[in-house]
Coordinates of C-alpha atoms in Angstrom, one line a residue:
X1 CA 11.1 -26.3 26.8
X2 CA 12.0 -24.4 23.7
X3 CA 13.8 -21.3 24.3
X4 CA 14.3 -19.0 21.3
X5 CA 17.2 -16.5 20.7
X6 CA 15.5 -13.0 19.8
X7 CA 18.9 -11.4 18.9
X8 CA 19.7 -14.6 15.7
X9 CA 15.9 -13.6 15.2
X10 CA 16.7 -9.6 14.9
X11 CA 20.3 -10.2 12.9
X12 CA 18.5 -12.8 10.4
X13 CA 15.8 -9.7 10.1
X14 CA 18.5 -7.0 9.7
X15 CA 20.4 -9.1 6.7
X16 CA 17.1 -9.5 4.9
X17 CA 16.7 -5.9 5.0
X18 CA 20.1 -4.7 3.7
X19 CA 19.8 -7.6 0.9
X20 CA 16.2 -6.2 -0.4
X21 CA 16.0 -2.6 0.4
X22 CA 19.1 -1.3 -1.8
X23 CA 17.6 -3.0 -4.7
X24 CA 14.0 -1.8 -4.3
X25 CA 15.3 1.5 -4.6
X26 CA 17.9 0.6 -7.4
X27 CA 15.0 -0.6 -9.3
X28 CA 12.7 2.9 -8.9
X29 CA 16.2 5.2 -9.6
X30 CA 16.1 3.5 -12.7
X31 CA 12.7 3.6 -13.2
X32 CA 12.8 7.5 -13.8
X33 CA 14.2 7.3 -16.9
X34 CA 12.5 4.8 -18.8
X35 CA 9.9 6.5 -20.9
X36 CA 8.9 6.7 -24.9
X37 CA 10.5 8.4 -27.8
X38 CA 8.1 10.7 -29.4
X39 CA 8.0 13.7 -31.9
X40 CA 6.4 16.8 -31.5
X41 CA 3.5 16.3 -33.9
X42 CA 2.3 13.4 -31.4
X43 CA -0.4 13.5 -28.6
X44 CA 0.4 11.8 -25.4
X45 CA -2.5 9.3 -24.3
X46 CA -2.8 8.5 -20.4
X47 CA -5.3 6.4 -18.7
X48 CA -6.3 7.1 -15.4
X49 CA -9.1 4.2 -14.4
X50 CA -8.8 4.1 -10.6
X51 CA -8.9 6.1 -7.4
X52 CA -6.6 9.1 -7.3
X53 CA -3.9 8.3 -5.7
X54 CA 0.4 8.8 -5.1
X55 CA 1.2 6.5 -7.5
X56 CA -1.8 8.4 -10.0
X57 CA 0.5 12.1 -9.5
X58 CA 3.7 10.1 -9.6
X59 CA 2.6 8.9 -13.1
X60 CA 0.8 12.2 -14.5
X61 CA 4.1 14.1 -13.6
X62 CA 6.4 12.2 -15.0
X63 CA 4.2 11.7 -18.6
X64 CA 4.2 15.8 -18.5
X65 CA 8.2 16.0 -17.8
X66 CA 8.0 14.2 -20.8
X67 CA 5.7 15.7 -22.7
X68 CA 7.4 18.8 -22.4
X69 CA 10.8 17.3 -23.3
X70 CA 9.9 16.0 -26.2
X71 CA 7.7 19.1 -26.9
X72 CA 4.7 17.2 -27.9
X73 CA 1.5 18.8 -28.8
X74 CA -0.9 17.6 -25.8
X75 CA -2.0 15.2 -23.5
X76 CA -4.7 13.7 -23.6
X77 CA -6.1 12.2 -20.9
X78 CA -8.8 9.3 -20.2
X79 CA -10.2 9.6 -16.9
X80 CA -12.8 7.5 -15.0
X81 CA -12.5 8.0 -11.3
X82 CA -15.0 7.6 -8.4
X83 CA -12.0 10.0 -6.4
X84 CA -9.5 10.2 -4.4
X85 CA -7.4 11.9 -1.8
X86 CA -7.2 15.3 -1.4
X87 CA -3.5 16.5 -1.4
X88 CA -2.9 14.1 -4.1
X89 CA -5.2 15.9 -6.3
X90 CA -4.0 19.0 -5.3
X91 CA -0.6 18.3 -6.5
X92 CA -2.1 17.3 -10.2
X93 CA -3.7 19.9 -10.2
X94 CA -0.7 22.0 -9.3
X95 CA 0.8 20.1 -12.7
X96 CA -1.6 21.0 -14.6
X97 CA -2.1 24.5 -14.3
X98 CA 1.4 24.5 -14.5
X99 CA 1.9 22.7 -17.6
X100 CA 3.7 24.0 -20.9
X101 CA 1.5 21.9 -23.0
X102 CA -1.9 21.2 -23.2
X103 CA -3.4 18.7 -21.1
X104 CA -7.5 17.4 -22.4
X105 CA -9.3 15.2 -20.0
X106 CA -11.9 13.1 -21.4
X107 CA -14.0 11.2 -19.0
X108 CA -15.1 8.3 -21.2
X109 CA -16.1 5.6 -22.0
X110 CA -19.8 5.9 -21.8
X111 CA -20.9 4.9 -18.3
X112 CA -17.2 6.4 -16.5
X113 CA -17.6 9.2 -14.1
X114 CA -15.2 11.9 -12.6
X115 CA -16.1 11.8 -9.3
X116 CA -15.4 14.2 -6.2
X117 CA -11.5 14.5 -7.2
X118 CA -12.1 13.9 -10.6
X119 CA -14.2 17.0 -11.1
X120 CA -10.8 19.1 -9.9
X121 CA -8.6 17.3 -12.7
X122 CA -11.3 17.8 -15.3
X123 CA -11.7 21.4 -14.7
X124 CA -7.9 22.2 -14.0
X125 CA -7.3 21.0 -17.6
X126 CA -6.8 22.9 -20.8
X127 CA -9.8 21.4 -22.6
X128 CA -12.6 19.4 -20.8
X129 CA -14.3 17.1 -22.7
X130 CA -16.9 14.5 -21.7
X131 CA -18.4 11.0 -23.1
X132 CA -22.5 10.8 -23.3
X133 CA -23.9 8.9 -20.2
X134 CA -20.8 10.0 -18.0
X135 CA -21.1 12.4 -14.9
X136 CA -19.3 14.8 -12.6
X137 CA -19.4 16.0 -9.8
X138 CA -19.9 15.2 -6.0
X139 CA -16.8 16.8 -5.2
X140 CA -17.5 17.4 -1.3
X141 CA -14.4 16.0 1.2
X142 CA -15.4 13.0 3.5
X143 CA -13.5 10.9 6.0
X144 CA -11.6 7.9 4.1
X145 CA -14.2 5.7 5.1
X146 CA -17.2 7.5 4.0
X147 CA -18.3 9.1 7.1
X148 CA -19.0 12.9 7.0
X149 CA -16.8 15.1 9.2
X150 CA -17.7 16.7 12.0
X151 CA -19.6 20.2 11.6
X152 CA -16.4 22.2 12.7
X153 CA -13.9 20.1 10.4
X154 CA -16.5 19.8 7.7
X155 CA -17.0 23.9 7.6
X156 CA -13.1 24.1 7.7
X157 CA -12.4 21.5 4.6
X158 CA -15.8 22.4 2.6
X159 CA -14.3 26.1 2.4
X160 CA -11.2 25.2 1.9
X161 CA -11.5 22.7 -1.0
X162 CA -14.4 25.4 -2.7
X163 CA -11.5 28.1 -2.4
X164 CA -9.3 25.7 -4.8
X165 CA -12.7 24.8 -7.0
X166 CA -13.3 28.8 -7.3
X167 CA -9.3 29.1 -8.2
X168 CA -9.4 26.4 -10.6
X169 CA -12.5 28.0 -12.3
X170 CA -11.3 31.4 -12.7
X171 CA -8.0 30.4 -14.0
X172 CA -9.8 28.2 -16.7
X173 CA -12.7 30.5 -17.4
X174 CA -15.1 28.1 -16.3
X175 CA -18.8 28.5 -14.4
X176 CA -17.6 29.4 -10.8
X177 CA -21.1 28.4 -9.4
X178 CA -21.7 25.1 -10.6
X179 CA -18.0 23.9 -9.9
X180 CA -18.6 25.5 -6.5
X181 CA -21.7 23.8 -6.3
X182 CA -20.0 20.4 -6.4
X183 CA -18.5 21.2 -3.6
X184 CA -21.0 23.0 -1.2
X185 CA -23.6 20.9 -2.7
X186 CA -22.1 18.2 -3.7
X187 CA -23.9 18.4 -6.7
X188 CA -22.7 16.2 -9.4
X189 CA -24.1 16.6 -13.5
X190 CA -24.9 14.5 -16.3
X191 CA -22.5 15.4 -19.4
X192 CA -25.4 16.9 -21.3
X193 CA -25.7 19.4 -17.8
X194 CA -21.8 19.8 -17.5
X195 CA -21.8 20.8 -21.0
X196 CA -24.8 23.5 -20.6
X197 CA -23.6 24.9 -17.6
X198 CA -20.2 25.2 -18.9
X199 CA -18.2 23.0 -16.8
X200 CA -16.7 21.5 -19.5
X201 CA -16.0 22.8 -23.4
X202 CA -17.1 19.4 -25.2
X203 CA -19.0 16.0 -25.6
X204 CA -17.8 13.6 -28.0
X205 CA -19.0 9.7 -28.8
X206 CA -15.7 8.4 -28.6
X207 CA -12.0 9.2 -29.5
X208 CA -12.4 10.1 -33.1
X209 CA -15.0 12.5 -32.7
X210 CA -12.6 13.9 -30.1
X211 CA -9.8 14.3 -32.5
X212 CA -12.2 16.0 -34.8
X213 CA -13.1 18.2 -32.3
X214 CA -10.1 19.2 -31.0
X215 CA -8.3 19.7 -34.8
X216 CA -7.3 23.6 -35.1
X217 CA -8.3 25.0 -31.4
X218 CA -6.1 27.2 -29.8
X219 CA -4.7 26.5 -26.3
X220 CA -3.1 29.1 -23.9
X221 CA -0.9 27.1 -21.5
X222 CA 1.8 28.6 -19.4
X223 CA 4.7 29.1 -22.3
X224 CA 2.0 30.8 -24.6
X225 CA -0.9 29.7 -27.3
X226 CA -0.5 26.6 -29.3
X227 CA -3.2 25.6 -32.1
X228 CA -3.6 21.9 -32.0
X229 CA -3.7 20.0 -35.9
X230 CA -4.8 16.5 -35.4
X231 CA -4.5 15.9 -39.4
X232 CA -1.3 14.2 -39.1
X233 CA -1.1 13.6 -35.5
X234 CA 0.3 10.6 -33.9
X235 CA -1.2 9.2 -31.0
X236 CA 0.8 7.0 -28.8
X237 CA -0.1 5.6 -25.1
X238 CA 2.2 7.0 -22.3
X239 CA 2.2 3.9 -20.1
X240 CA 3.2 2.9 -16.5
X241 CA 6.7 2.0 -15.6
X242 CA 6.9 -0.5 -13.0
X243 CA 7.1 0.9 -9.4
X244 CA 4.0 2.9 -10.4
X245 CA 2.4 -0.5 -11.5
X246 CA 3.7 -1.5 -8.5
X247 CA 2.4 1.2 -6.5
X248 CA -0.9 0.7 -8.1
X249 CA -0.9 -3.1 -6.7
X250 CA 0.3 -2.8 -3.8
X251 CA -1.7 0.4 -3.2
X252 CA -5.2 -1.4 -3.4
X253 CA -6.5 -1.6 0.2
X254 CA -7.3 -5.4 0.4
X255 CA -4.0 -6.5 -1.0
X256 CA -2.2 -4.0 1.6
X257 CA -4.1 -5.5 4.4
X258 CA -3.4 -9.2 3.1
X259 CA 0.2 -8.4 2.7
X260 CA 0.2 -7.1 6.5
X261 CA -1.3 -9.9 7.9
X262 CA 1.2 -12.3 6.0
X263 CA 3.8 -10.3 7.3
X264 CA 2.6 -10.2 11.0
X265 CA 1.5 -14.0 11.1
X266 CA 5.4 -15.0 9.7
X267 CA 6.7 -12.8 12.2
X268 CA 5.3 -13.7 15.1
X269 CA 5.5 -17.4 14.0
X270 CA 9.5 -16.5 13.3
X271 CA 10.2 -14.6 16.5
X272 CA 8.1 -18.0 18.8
X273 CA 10.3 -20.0 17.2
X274 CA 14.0 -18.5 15.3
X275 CA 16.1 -20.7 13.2
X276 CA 14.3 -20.8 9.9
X277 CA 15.7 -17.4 7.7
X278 CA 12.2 -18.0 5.7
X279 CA 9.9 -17.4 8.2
X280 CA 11.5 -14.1 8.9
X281 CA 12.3 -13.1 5.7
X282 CA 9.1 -13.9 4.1
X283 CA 7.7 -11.8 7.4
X284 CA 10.2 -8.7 6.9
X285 CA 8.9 -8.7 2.9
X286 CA 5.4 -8.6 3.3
X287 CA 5.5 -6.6 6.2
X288 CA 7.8 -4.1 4.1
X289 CA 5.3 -4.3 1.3
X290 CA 2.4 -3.6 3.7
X291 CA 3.7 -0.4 4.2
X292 CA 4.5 0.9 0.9
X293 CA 1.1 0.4 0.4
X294 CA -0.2 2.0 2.9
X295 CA 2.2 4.9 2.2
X296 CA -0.5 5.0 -1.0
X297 CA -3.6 5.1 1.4
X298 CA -5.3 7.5 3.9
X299 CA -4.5 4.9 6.9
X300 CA -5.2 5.5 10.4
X301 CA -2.5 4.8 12.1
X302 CA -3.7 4.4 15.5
X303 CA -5.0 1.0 14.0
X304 CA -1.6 -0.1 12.6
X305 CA -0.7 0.3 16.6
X306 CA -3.3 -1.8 17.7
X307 CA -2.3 -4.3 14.9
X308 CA 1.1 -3.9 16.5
X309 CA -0.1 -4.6 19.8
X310 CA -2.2 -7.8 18.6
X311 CA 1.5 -9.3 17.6
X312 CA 2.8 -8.2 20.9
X313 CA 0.2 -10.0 23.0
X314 CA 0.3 -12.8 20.1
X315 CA 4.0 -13.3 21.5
X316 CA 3.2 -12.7 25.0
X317 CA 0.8 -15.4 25.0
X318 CA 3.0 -18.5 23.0
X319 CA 5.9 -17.4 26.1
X320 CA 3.7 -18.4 28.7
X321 CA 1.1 -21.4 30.2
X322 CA -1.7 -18.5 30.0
X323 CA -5.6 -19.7 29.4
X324 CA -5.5 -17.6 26.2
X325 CA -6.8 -13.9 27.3
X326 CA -3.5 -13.0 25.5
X327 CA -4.0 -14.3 22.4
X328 CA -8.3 -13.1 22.7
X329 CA -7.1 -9.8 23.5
X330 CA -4.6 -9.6 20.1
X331 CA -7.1 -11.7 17.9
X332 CA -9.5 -8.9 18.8
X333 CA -6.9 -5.6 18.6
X334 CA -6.4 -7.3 14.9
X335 CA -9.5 -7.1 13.8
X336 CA -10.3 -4.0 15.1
X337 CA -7.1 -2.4 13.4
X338 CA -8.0 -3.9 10.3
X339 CA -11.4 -2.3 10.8
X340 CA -10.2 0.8 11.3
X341 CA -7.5 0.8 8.9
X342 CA -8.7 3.0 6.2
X343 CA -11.2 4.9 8.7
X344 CA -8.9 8.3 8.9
X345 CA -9.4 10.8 11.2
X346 CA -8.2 13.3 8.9
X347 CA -10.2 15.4 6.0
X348 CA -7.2 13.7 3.6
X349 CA -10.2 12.1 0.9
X350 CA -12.7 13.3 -1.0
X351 CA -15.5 10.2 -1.7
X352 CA -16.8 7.7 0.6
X353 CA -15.9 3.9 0.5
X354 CA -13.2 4.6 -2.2
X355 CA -10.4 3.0 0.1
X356 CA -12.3 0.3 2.4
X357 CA -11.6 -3.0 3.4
X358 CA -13.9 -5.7 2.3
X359 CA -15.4 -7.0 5.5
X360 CA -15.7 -10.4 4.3
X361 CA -12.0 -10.4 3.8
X362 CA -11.5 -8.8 7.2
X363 CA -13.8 -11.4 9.1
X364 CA -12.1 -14.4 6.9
X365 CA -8.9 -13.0 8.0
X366 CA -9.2 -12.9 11.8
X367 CA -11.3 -16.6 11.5
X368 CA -7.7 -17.7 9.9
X369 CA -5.8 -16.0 12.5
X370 CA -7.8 -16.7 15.5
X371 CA -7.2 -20.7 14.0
X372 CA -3.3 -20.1 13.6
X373 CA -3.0 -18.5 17.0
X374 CA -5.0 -21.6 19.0
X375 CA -3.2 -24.1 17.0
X376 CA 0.2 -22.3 17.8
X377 CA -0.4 -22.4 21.3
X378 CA -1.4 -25.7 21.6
X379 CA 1.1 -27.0 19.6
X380 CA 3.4 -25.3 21.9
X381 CA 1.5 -26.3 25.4
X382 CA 2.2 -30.0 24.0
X383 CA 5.7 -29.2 23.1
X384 CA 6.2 -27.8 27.2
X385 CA 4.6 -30.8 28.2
X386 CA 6.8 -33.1 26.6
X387 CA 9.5 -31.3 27.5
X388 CA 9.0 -30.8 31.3
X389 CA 11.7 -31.5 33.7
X390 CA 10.5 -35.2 34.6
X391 CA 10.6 -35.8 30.9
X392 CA 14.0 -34.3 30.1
X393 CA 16.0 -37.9 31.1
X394 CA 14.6 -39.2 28.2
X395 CA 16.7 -36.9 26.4
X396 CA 19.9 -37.8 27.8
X397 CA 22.2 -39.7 25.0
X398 CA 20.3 -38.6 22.1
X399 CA 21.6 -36.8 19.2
X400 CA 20.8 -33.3 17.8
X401 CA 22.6 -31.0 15.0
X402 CA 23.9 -27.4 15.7
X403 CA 21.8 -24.5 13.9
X404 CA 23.0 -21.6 15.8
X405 CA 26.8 -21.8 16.4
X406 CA 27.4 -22.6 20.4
X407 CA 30.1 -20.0 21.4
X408 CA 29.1 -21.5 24.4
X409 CA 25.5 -21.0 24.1
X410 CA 23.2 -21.5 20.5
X411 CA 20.4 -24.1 19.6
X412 CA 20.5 -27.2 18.0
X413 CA 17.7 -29.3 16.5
X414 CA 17.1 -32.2 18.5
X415 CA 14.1 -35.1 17.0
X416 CA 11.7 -32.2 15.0
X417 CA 11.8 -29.5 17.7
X418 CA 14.5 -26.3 18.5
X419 CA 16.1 -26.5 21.9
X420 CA 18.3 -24.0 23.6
X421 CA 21.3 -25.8 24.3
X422 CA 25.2 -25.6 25.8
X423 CA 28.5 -26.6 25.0
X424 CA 29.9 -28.4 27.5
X425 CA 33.1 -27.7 28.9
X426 CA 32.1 -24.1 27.2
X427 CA 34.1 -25.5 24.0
X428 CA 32.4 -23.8 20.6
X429 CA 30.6 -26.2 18.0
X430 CA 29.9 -24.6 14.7
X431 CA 26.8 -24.7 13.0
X432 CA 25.5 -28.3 11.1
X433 CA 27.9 -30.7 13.7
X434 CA 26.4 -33.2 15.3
X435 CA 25.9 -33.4 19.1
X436 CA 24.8 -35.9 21.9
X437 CA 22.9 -34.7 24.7
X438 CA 24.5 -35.3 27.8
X439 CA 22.9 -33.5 30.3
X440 CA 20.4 -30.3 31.5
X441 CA 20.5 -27.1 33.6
X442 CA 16.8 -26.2 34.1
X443 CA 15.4 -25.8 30.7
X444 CA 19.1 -25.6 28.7
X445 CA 20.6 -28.9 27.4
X446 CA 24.0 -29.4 27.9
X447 CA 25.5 -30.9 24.8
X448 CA 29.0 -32.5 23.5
X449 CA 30.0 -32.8 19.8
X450 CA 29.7 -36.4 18.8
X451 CA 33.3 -37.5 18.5
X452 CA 34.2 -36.1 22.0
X453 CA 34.0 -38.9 25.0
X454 CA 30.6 -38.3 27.5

């Protein structure tokens, strides 16, 4: 019988960590300060094509730190958002209300919508401009998974988020009642009913209208009034660094829950049976990665338990000659985790569906897993079979190689399977000498470097 050695499993772990974590977090210190010369007759262009997100205010900040600096005459800003999550857009908005520059929002191209969050960055900006056959609007908070809250919560965050709408609207001198209305309505508007109802100061065809448009209008931002010339302006694109591409990738809810299950399946495959640094490590990584996405997501983390659990009873089940209610119970606490991932409890997102798991990928998933899992424990059944008591004579005289130092006790690799094993005599044998077999104690073999006499 193979017995594994959890504590060479939790060292090989622990080394992994120390090696990547002090250069993930090299990489983002340094991160900070790469950005893009620029002069102050230029205007800053962002893209923001996506659900609102960490990684979304990460970016917006730093572009306005550095707008600022480099006292630039505005932002501008291309949205198309279906939404996002809630104290996320209330920290852009926070930026840009408190911004010493002008910030314009255009929701463009034709067809783009700034939906539920959205509507807060459009009308937090300096100048709101809009793209024919775009919308806003819908700006009502739901559960991350789409569901309406219940009547108490939903009162609670309905009032709550149409305080900030009402806030936002004063400040910027725009309609109170139809922003409001987004919210207690959820109503959203065409650009051509945005524009009417004075939700927003513009419409323009595309960016060179926009320019047009915008050439000699005075702002008021926080610092005082600045009259925009777009005559000799320079536009350049403020883009990404990498952790906030990063972010973004790792931030999309299918890839987090792919990276999660990698991580889980090398693990458990690692910890059944230690002595191969890549299992583990690749395990550790994804696992590692999982979460920094999900540090980008409204996640329920009462389902990242049960997927816990599921790799508990995964274990539970390859240490034992069960009939498999081990491994049912954690195929099934897997999928439902993964189910209820990105199914908060919490009022933390404002549209539905923006951050849900594809249930084709989540039913694909626990097919794989529930196929890995049988074919794990049958491999192993087979491996306990071969290696019953009766059988371990046949073991006697043959040769294995050391992979974890015996200082008495270790493992060495004997034929194509790992096997507790001995010293004999208690002498130590370091890692990659050969050994016979000379004997067994129960389930341990008792072993002898080569060149020493049986």
């Amino acid at each position: 019988m193979v017995i594994h050695s959890k504590w060479r499993f939790m060292s090989k772990l622990l080394l992994a960590a120390q090696v990547c974590i002090p250069i993930f977090f090299a990489l983002a210190f340094l991160s900070h300060y790469i950005g893009y010369a620029s002069t102050n007759n230029d205007l800053m262009v962002l893209k923001v094509n996506g659900p609102i997100q960490p990684s979304t205010a990460d970016y917006l900040e730093r572009m306005i730190a550095q707008a600022e600096s480099n006292e630039s005459t505005g932002i501008l800003i291309e949205l198309n958002t279906p939404g996002g999550m809630l104290d996320t857009t209330r920290k852009i908005v926070a930026s840009f209300l408190d911004s010493d520059v002008p910030i314009i929002t255009y929701v463009s191209p034709s067809g783009a919508r700034a939906g539920s969050a959205g509507t807060f960055l459009v009308a937090a900006s300096h100048i709101a401009v809009m793209a024919p056959t775009t919308n806003i609007g819908a700006a009502s908070p739901v559960l991350s998974d789409g569901s309406d809250l219940n009547k108490t919560l939903a009162s609670k965050a309905t009032q709550d988020t149409a305080a900030l709408m009402r806030s936002i609207a004063e400040t910027r001198g725009r309609n109170v009642k139809a922003l409001e209305a987004t919210v207690l309505s959820a109503k959203a508007y065409s650009a051509e009913e945005a524009l009417e109802s004075h939700i927003i100061d513009y419409m323009a065809k595309d960016r060179d209208q926009l320019l047009a448009i915008l050439d000699g209008k005075t702002v008021v931002t926080k610092s005082g009034s600045t009259t925009i010339s777009t005559s000799s302006m320079n536009l350049y694109e403020g883009k990404r660094n990498w952790k906030e591409k990063f972010l973004d990738a790792v931030g999309d809810p299918n890839i987090t829950f792919i990276l999660l299950t990698i991580g889980s399946i090398a693990l458990t495959i690692e910890f059944v049976n230690p002595g191969i640094l890549v299992g583990g490590f690749v395990g550790l990584l994804a696992t590692a990665l999982a979460f920094v996405g999900m540090g980008q997501l409204p996640v329920n983390w009462f389902a990242t338990v049960l997927i816990l659990a599921a790799l508990i009873l995964f274990v539970i089940e390859t240490q034992g000659a069960g009939i498999g209610l081990f491994a049912i119970g954690g195929t099934i606490c897997f999928g439902l985790g993964g189910f209820l991932l990105y199914g908060g409890f919490g009022d933390n997102s404002f549209h539905a569906n923006i951050f849900s798991l594809s249930m084709w990928l989540l039913g694909s998933v626990i097919l794989v897993l529930s196929g890995l899992v049988l074919f794990l424990i049958l491999a192993l059944r087979d491996s306990i079979a071969r290696g019953s008591p009766s059988n371990y004579s046949t073991l006697i005289g043959s040769e294995g190689i050391v992979k974890g130092t015996l200082n008495p006790n270790g493992t060495v690799w004997v034929g194509s399977e790992m096997w507790s094993a001995t010293s004999l005599s208690n002498l130590k044998i370091d890692s990659g000498r050969s050994v016979v077999i000379s004997s067994y104690d129960g389930v341990q073999l008792i072993v002898s470097e080569k060149s020493e006499e049986l």
